[in-house]
Coordinates of C-alpha atoms in Angstrom, one line a residue:
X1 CA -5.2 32.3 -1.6
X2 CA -4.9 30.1 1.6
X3 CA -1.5 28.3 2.2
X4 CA -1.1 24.6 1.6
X5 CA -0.2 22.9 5.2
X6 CA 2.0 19.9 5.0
X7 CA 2.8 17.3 7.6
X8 CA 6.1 15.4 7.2
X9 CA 6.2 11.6 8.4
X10 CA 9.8 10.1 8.0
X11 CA 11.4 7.1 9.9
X12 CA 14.2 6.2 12.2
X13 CA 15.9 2.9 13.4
X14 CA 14.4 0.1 11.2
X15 CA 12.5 0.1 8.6
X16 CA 9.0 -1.7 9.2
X17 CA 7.8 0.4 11.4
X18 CA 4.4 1.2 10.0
X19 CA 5.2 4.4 8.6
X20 CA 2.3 4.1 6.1
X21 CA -0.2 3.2 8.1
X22 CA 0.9 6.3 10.5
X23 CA 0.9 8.6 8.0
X24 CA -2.6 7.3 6.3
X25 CA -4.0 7.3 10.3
X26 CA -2.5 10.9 10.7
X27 CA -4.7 12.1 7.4
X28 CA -7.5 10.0 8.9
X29 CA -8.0 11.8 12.0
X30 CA -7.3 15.3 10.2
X31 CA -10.0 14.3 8.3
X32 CA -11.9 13.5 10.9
X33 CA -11.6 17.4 11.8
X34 CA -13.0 18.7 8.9
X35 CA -10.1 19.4 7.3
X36 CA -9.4 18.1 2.9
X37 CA -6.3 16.4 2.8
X38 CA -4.0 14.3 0.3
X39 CA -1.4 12.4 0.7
X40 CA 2.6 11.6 -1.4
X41 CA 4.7 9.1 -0.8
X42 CA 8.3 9.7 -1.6
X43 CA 10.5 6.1 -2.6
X44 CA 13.9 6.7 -2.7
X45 CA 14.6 4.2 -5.1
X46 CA 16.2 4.5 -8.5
X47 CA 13.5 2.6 -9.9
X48 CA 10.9 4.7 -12.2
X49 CA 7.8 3.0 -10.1
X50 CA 6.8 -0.1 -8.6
X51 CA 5.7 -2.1 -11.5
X52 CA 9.0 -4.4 -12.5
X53 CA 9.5 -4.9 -9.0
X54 CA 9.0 -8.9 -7.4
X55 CA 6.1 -8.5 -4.4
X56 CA 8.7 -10.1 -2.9
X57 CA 11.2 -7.4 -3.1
X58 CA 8.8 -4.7 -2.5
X59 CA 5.1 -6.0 -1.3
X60 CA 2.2 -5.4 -3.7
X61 CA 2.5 -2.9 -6.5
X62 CA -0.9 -0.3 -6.1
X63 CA -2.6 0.4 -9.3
X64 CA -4.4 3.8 -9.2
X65 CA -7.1 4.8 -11.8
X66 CA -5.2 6.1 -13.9
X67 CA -2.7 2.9 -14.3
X68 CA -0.2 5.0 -11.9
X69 CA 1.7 1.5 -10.3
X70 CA 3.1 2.6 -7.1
X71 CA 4.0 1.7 -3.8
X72 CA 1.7 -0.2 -1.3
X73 CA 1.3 2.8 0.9
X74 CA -0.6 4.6 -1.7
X75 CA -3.4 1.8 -1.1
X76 CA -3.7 2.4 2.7
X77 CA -3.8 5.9 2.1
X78 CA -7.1 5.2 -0.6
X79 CA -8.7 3.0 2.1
X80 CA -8.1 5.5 5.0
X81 CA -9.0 8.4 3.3
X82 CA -11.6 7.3 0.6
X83 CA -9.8 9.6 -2.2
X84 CA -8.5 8.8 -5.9
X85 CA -4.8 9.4 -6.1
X86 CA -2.7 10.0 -9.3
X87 CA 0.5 8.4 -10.0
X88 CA 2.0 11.5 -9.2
X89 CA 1.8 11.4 -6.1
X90 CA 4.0 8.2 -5.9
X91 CA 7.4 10.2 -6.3
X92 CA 10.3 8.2 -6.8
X93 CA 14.3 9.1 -6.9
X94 CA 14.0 7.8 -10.8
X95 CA 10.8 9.8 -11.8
X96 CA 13.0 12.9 -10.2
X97 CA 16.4 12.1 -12.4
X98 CA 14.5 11.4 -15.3
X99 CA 12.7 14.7 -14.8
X100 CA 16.2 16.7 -14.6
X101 CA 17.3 15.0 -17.2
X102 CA 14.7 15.5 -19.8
X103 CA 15.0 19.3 -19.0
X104 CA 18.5 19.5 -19.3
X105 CA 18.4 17.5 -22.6
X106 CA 16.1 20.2 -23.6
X107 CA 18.2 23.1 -22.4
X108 CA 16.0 24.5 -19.8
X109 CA 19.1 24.9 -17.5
X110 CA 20.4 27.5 -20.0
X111 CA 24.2 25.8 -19.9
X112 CA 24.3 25.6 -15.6
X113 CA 26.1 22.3 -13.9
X114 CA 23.6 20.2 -13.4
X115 CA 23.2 18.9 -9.6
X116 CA 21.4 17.4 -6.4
X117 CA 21.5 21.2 -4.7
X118 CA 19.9 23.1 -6.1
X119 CA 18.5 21.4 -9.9
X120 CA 17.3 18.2 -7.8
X121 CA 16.4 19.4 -4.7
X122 CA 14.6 22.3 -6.6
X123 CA 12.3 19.3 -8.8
X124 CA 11.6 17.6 -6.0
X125 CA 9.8 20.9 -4.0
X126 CA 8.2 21.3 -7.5
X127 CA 7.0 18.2 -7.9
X128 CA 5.5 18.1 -4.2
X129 CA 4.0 21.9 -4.2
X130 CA 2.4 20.6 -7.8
X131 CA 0.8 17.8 -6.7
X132 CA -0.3 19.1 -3.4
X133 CA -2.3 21.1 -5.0
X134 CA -4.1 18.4 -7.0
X135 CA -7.8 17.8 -5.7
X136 CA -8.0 13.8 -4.7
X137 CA -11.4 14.0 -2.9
X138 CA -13.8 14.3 -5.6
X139 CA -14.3 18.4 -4.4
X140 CA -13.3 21.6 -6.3
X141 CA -9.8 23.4 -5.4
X142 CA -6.7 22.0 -3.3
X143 CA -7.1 19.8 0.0
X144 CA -6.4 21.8 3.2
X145 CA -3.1 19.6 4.4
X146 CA -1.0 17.6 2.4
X147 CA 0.6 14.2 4.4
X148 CA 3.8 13.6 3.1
X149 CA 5.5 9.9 3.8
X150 CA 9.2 9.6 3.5
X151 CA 10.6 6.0 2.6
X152 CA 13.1 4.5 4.0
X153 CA 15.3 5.1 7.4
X154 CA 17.0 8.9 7.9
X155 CA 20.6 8.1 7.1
X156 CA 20.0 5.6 4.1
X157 CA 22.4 7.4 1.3
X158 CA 19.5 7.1 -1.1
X159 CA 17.2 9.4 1.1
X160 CA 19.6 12.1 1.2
X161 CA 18.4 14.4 -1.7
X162 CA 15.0 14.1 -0.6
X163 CA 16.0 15.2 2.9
X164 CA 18.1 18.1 1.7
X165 CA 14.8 19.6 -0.1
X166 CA 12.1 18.6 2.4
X167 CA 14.6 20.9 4.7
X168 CA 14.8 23.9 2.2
X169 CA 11.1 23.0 1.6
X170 CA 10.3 23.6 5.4
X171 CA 12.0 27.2 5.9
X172 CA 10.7 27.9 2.2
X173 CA 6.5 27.0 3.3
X174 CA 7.5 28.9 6.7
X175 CA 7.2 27.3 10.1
X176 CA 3.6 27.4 10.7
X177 CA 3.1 25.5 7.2
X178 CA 4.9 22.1 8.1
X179 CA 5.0 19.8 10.7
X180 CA 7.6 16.9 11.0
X181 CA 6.4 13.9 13.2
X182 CA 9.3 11.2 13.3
X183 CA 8.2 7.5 13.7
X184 CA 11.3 6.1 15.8
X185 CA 11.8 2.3 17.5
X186 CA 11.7 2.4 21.3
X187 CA 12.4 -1.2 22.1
X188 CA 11.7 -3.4 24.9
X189 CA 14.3 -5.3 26.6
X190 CA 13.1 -8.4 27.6
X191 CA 15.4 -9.5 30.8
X192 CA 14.7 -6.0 32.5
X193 CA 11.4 -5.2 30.9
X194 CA 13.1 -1.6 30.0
X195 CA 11.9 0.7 27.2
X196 CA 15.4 1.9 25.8
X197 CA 15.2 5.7 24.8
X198 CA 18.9 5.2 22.8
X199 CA 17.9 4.3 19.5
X200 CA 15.3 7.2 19.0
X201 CA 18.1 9.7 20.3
X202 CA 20.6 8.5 17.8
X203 CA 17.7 8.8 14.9
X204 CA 16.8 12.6 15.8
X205 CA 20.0 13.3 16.0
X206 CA 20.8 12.3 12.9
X207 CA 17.8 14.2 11.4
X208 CA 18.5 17.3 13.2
X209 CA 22.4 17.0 11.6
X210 CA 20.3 16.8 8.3
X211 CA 18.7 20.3 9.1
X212 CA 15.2 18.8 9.9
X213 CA 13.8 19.1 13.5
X214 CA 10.9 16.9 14.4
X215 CA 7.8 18.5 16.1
X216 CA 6.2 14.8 17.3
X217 CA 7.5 12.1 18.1
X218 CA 5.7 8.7 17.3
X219 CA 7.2 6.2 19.6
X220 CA 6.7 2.3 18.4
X221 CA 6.8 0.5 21.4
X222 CA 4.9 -3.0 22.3
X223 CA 3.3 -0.9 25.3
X224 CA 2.7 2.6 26.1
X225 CA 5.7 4.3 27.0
X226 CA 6.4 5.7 30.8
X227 CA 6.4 8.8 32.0
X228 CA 9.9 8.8 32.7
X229 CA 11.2 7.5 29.4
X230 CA 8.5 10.5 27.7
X231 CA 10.6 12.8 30.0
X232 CA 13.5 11.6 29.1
X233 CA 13.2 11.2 25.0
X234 CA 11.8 15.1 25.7
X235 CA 14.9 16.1 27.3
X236 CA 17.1 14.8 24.5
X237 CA 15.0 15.1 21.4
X238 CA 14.1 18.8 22.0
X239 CA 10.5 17.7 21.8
X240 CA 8.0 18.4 25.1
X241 CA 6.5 15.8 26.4
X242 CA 2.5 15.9 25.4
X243 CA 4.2 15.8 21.8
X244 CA 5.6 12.5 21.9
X245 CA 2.7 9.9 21.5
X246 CA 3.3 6.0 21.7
X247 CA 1.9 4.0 18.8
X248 CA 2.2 0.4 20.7
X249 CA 0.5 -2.9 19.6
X250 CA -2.9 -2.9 19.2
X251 CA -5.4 -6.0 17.8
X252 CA -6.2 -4.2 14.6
X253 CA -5.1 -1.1 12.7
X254 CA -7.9 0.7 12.7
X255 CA -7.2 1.5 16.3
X256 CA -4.0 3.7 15.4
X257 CA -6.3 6.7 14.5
X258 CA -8.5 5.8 17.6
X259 CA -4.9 5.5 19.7
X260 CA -3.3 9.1 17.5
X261 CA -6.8 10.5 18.8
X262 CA -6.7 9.8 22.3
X263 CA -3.2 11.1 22.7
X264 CA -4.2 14.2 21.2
X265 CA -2.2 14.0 18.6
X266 CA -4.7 16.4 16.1
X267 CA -3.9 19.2 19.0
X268 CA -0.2 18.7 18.5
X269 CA -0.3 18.9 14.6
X270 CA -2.5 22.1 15.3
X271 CA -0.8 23.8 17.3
X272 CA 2.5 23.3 14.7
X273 CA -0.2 24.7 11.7
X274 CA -1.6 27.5 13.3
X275 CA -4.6 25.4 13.3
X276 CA -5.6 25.3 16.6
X277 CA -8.6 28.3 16.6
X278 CA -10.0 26.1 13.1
X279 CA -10.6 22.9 12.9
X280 CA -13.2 20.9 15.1
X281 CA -12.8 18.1 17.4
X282 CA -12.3 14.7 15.2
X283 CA -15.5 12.9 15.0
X284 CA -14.5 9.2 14.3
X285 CA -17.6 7.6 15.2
X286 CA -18.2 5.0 12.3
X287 CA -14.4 4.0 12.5
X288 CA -14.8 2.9 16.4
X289 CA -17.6 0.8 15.3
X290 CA -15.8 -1.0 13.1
X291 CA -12.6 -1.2 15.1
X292 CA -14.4 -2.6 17.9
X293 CA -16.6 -4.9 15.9
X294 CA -12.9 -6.8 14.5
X295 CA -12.2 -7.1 17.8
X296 CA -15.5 -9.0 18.9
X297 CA -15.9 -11.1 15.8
X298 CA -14.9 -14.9 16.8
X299 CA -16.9 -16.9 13.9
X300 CA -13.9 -17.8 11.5
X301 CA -14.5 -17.6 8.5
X302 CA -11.6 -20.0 6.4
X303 CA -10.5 -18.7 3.2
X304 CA -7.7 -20.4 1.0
X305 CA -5.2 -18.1 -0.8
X306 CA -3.7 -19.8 -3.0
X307 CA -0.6 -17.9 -4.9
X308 CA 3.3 -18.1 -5.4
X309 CA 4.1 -15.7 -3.6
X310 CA 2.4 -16.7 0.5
X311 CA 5.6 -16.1 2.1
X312 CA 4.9 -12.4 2.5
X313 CA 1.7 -11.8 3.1
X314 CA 2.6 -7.8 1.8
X315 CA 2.1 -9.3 -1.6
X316 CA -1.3 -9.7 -1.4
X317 CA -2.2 -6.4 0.5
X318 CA -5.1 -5.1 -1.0
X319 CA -6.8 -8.4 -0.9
X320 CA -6.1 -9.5 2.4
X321 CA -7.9 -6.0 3.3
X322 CA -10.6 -6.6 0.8
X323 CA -11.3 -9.9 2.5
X324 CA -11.0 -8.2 6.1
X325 CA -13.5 -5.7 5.1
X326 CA -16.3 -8.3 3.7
X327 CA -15.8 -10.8 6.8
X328 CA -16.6 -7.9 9.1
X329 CA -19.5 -6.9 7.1
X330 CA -20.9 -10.2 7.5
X331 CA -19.8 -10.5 11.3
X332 CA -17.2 -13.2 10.9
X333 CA -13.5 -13.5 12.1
X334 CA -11.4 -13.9 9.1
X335 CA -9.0 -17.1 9.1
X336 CA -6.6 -16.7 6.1
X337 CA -4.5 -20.0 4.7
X338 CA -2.1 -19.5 3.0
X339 CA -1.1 -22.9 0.5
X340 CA 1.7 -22.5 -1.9
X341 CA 0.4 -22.9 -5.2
X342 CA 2.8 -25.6 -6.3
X343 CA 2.7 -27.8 -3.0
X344 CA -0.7 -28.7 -4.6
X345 CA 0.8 -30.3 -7.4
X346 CA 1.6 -34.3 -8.9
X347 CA 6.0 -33.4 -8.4
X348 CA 5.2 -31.8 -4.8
X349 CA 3.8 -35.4 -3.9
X350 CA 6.6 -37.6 -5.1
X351 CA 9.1 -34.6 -4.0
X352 CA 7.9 -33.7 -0.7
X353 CA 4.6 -35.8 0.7
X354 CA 4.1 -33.8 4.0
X355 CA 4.1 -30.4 1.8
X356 CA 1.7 -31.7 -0.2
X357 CA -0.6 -33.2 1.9
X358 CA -0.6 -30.2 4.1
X359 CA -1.2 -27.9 1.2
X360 CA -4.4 -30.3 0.5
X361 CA -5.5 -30.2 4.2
X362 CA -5.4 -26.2 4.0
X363 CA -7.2 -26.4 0.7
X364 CA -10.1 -28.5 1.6
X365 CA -10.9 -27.2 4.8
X366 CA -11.5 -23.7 3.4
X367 CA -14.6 -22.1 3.4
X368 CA -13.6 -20.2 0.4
X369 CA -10.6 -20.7 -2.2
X370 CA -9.2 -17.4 -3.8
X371 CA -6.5 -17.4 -6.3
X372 CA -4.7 -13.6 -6.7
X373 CA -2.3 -12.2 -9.8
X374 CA 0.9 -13.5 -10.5
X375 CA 3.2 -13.8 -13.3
X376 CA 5.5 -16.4 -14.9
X377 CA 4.4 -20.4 -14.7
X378 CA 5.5 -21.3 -10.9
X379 CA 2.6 -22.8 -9.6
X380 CA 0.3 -23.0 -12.4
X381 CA -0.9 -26.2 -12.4
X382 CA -1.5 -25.8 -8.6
X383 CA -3.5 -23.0 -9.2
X384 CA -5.4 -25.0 -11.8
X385 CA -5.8 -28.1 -9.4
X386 CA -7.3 -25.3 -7.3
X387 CA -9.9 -24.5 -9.2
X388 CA -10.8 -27.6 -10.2
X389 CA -11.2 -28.6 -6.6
X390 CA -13.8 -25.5 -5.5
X391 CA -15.8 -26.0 -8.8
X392 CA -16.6 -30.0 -8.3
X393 CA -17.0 -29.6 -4.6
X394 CA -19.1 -26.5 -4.8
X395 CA -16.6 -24.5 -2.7
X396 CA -17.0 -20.4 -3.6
X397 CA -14.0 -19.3 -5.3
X398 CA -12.7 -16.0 -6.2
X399 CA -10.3 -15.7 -9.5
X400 CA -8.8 -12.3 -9.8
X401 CA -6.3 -11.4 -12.8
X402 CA -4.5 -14.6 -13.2
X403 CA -6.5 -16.4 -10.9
X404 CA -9.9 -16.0 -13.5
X405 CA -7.6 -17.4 -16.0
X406 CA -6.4 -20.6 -14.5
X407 CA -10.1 -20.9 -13.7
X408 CA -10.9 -20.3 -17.9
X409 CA -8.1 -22.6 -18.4
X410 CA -9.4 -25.6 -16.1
X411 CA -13.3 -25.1 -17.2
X412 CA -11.5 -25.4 -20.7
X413 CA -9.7 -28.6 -19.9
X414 CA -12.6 -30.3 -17.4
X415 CA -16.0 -29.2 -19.1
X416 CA -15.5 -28.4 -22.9
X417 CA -12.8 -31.3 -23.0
X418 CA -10.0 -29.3 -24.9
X419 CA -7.4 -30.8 -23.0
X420 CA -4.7 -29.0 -24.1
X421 CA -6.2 -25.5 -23.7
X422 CA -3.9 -23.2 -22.1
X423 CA -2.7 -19.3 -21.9
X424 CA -0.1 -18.4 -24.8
X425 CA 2.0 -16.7 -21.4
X426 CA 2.7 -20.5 -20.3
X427 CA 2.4 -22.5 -23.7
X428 CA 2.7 -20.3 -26.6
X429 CA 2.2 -23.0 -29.4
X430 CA -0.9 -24.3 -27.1
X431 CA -3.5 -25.6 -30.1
X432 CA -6.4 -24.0 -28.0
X433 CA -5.6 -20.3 -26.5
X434 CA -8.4 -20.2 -24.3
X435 CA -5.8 -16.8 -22.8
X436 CA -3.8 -14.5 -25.5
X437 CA -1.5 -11.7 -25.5
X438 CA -3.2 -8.4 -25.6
X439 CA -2.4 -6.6 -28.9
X440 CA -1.6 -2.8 -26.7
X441 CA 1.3 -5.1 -24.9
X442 CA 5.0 -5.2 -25.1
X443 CA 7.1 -8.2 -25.2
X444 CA 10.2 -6.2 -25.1
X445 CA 9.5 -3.6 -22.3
X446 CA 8.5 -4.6 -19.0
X447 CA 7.4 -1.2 -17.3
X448 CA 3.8 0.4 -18.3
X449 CA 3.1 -1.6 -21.1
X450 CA 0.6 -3.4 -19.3
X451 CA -3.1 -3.1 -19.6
X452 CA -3.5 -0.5 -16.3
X453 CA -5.8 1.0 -14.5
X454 CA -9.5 2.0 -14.2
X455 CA -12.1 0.4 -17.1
X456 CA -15.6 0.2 -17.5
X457 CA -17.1 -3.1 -18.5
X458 CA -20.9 -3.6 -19.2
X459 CA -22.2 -6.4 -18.9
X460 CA -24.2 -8.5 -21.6
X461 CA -26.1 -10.7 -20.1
X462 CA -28.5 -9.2 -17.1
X463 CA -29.3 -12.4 -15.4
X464 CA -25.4 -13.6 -14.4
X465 CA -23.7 -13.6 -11.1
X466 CA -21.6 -10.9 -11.7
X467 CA -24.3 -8.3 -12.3
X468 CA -26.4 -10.0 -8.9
X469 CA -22.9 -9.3 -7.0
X470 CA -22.5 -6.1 -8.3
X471 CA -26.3 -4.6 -8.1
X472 CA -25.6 -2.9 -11.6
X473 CA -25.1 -3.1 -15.8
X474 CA -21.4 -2.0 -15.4
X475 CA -18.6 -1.8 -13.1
X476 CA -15.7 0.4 -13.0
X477 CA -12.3 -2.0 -12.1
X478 CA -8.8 -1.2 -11.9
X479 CA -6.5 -3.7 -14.9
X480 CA -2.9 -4.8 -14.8
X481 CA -2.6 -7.6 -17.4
X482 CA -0.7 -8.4 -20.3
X483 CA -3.0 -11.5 -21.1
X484 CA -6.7 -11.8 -21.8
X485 CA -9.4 -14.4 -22.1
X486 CA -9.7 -15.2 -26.0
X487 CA -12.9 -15.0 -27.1
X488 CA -12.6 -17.1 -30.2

């Protein structure tokens, strides 16, 4: 049986750096060689996964298919690499414990000590040989190369276990099964114009004191770095020069696998794996297209997104990106505005008049109003003022999760005249629940009681909008909900 290859991407000097779009870009252009590949992103937190986190804390939580809710990285890899992952391959430092734990409740330790080296470090290889193995693609049998993202900055405490084992993991697979390419900070400083090689020094060494020796080096830098810096981060990172590849600013990131590709960076994985004699050159055709079409689009397109949480624009990933990818399919520039939900509302106006009247100005010069998820009852009304707005002025508008249910809500209020109707989540002794509490929901446990993952709806009525949009009788959508529209 053919050996798994893996290729290691962790991160040094800040975090931020774009690890996850690295790593999905790196499985990208692998892909683009011919080669089946999945990917496993490691969080070193102690939560179980990313579902009772704030988007604020974390960015978006990603729901998989099979109502896995993990880490936002997970949804670039999906887009990059058109697979289907499982929740497994979100590993997380609580997933791990609780692993350990339930086999040493169970005795499968036979009476050892139970600790990080070896019982932690040991579920942790497990875990990732397991899941590498799982196919993600749609195609029989394992992938060819398994991309593994490491969370966090080398020399956060919480990493250190997970460092520990990759290292045993990378003398266990042999050296021409892994491949360690460290994304490191070389900044620019301004009064000189001077791309300092320090901080990247400081990070390898760090990793090598850890036992892990990178193989590339992926240089963030706001240009491309010089030869002289190259030679110099070569001479102190133990790493030759055509293996250190600058990842610097570009319009759009669907150039990084264009810019990985153009620095060779496939013959520098290759020649780590042994690969070099196999796989073809990457053929990345369609994704220039598109890269270059963002970049020649200059029609705006204005939509309104309309949510709690607009000051991190991380919260909303997957639908910015859904919004990216239908403006460049119609050939338009996409202009995003951001209005806090409850700037749109009666207290914002007596509270704070410029808010308000610049949340308004946002609102109604949109070509589009969208209203994403959220929880709790920040914003609500705003939301439902919203709604209101786009359906008496005819402006398209886009509900999704708790979005469509403000929308219920205000068609409730406006058009069937129940002017008290509201969700039980916001107003539980409402006298018309237009949105209930699912019965398969907790209201004691936060974490997985939700409605998630993939469902199939059919839809009832042929002649709607939503079967027009869709071009079918059914459609297959991913859930996270506690609360549903009533249908009393």
């Amino acid at each position: 049986m053919k050996k798994m290859k893996y290729v290691l991407v962790t991160g040094g000097v800040v975090s931020g750096l774009g690890k996850g779009v690295t790593a999905s870009s790196i499985g990208l252009l692998l892909k683009a060689c011919g080669l089946r590949v999945t990917s496993i992103k490691i969080d070193p937190y102690l939560n179980s996964d990313a579902g009772t986190m704030s988007p604020f804390e974390h960015g978006e939580v990603f729901v998989l298919d099979d109502g896995g809710e993990v880490d936002l990285d997970l949804g670039n890899y999906e887009r990059f690499l058109d697979v289907k992952l499982t929740r497994d391959n979100n590993i997380t430092t609580g997933k791990i414990y609780q692993f350990v734990l339930d086999k040493e409740r169970r005795g499968d330790y036979l009476g050892k000590t139970v600790q990080v080296v070896p019982q932690v470090t040991d579920a942790i290889q497990e875990w990732i040989e397991r899941v590498a193995m799982i196919p993600v693609d749609g195609k029989e049998g394992p992938a060819d190369v398994c991309v593994i993202e490491l969370g966090g900055t080398i020399g956060d405490i919480e990493s250190m276990p997970f460092i520990e084992a990759l290292g045993q993991f990378s003398y266990r697979v042999g050296s021409g099964n892994f491949c360690l390419i460290h994304v490191s900070l070389v900044p620019v400083i301004n009064v000189v114009g001077e791309q300092k090689t320090k901080p990247t020094q400081h990070s390898v060494r760090g990793l090598r004191g850890l036992g892990l020796t990178p193989n590339i080096l992926a240089c963030r830098s706001t240009m491309a770095l010089d030869e002289n810096v190259k030679e110099k981060l070569s001479q102190f990172c133990h790493v030759s020069a055509e293996d250190i590849i600058t990842l610097y600013d570009v319009p759009n990131i669907w150039h990084i696998p264009l810019l990985l590709r153009d620095q060779k960076a496939h013959e520098a994985i290759f020649k780590v794996l042994n690969l070099l004699g196999t796989a073809k050159e990457p053929s990345l055709k369609e994704w220039t297209t598109r890269a270059e079409i963002c970049d020649m689009l200059h029609e705006p397109v204005r939509i309104a997104i309309v949510g709690k949480y607009t000051g991190l624009s991380d919260s909303y990933l997957s639908v910015l990106k859904a919004l990216l990818h239908a403006s460049v399919a119609c050939r338009k520039k996409l202009v995003v505005d951001w209005v806090p939900a409850s700037d749109l509302e009666d207290m914002t106006e007596i509270e704070n008049l410029d808010a308000y009247k610049a949340a308004w100005k946002l609102l109604k010069s949109a070509d589009g109003v969208l209203v994403p998820g959220g929880f709790g009852d920040r914003g609500v009304e705003g939301k439902i003022l919203a709604a209101k707005y786009a359906r008496e002025n005819g402006v398209p508008f886009l509900g999704i999760c708790l979005g469509m249910q403000i929308a219920v809500i205000e068609f409730a209020r406006s058009v069937l005249g129940l002017k008290d109707a509201n969700s039980t989540e916001f107003d539980p002794n409402t006298r018309n629940p237009c949105i209930i509490f699912m019965p398969e929901g907790s209201k004691t446990h936060m974490g997985g009681t939700m409605r998630l993952g993939s469902r199939r709806t059919y839809f009832q009525v042929m002649d709607c909008k939503s079967v027009k949009l869709y071009g079918r009788s059914f459609i297959d959508e991913r859930h996270r909900h506690r609360y549903e529209v009533s249908k009393s």
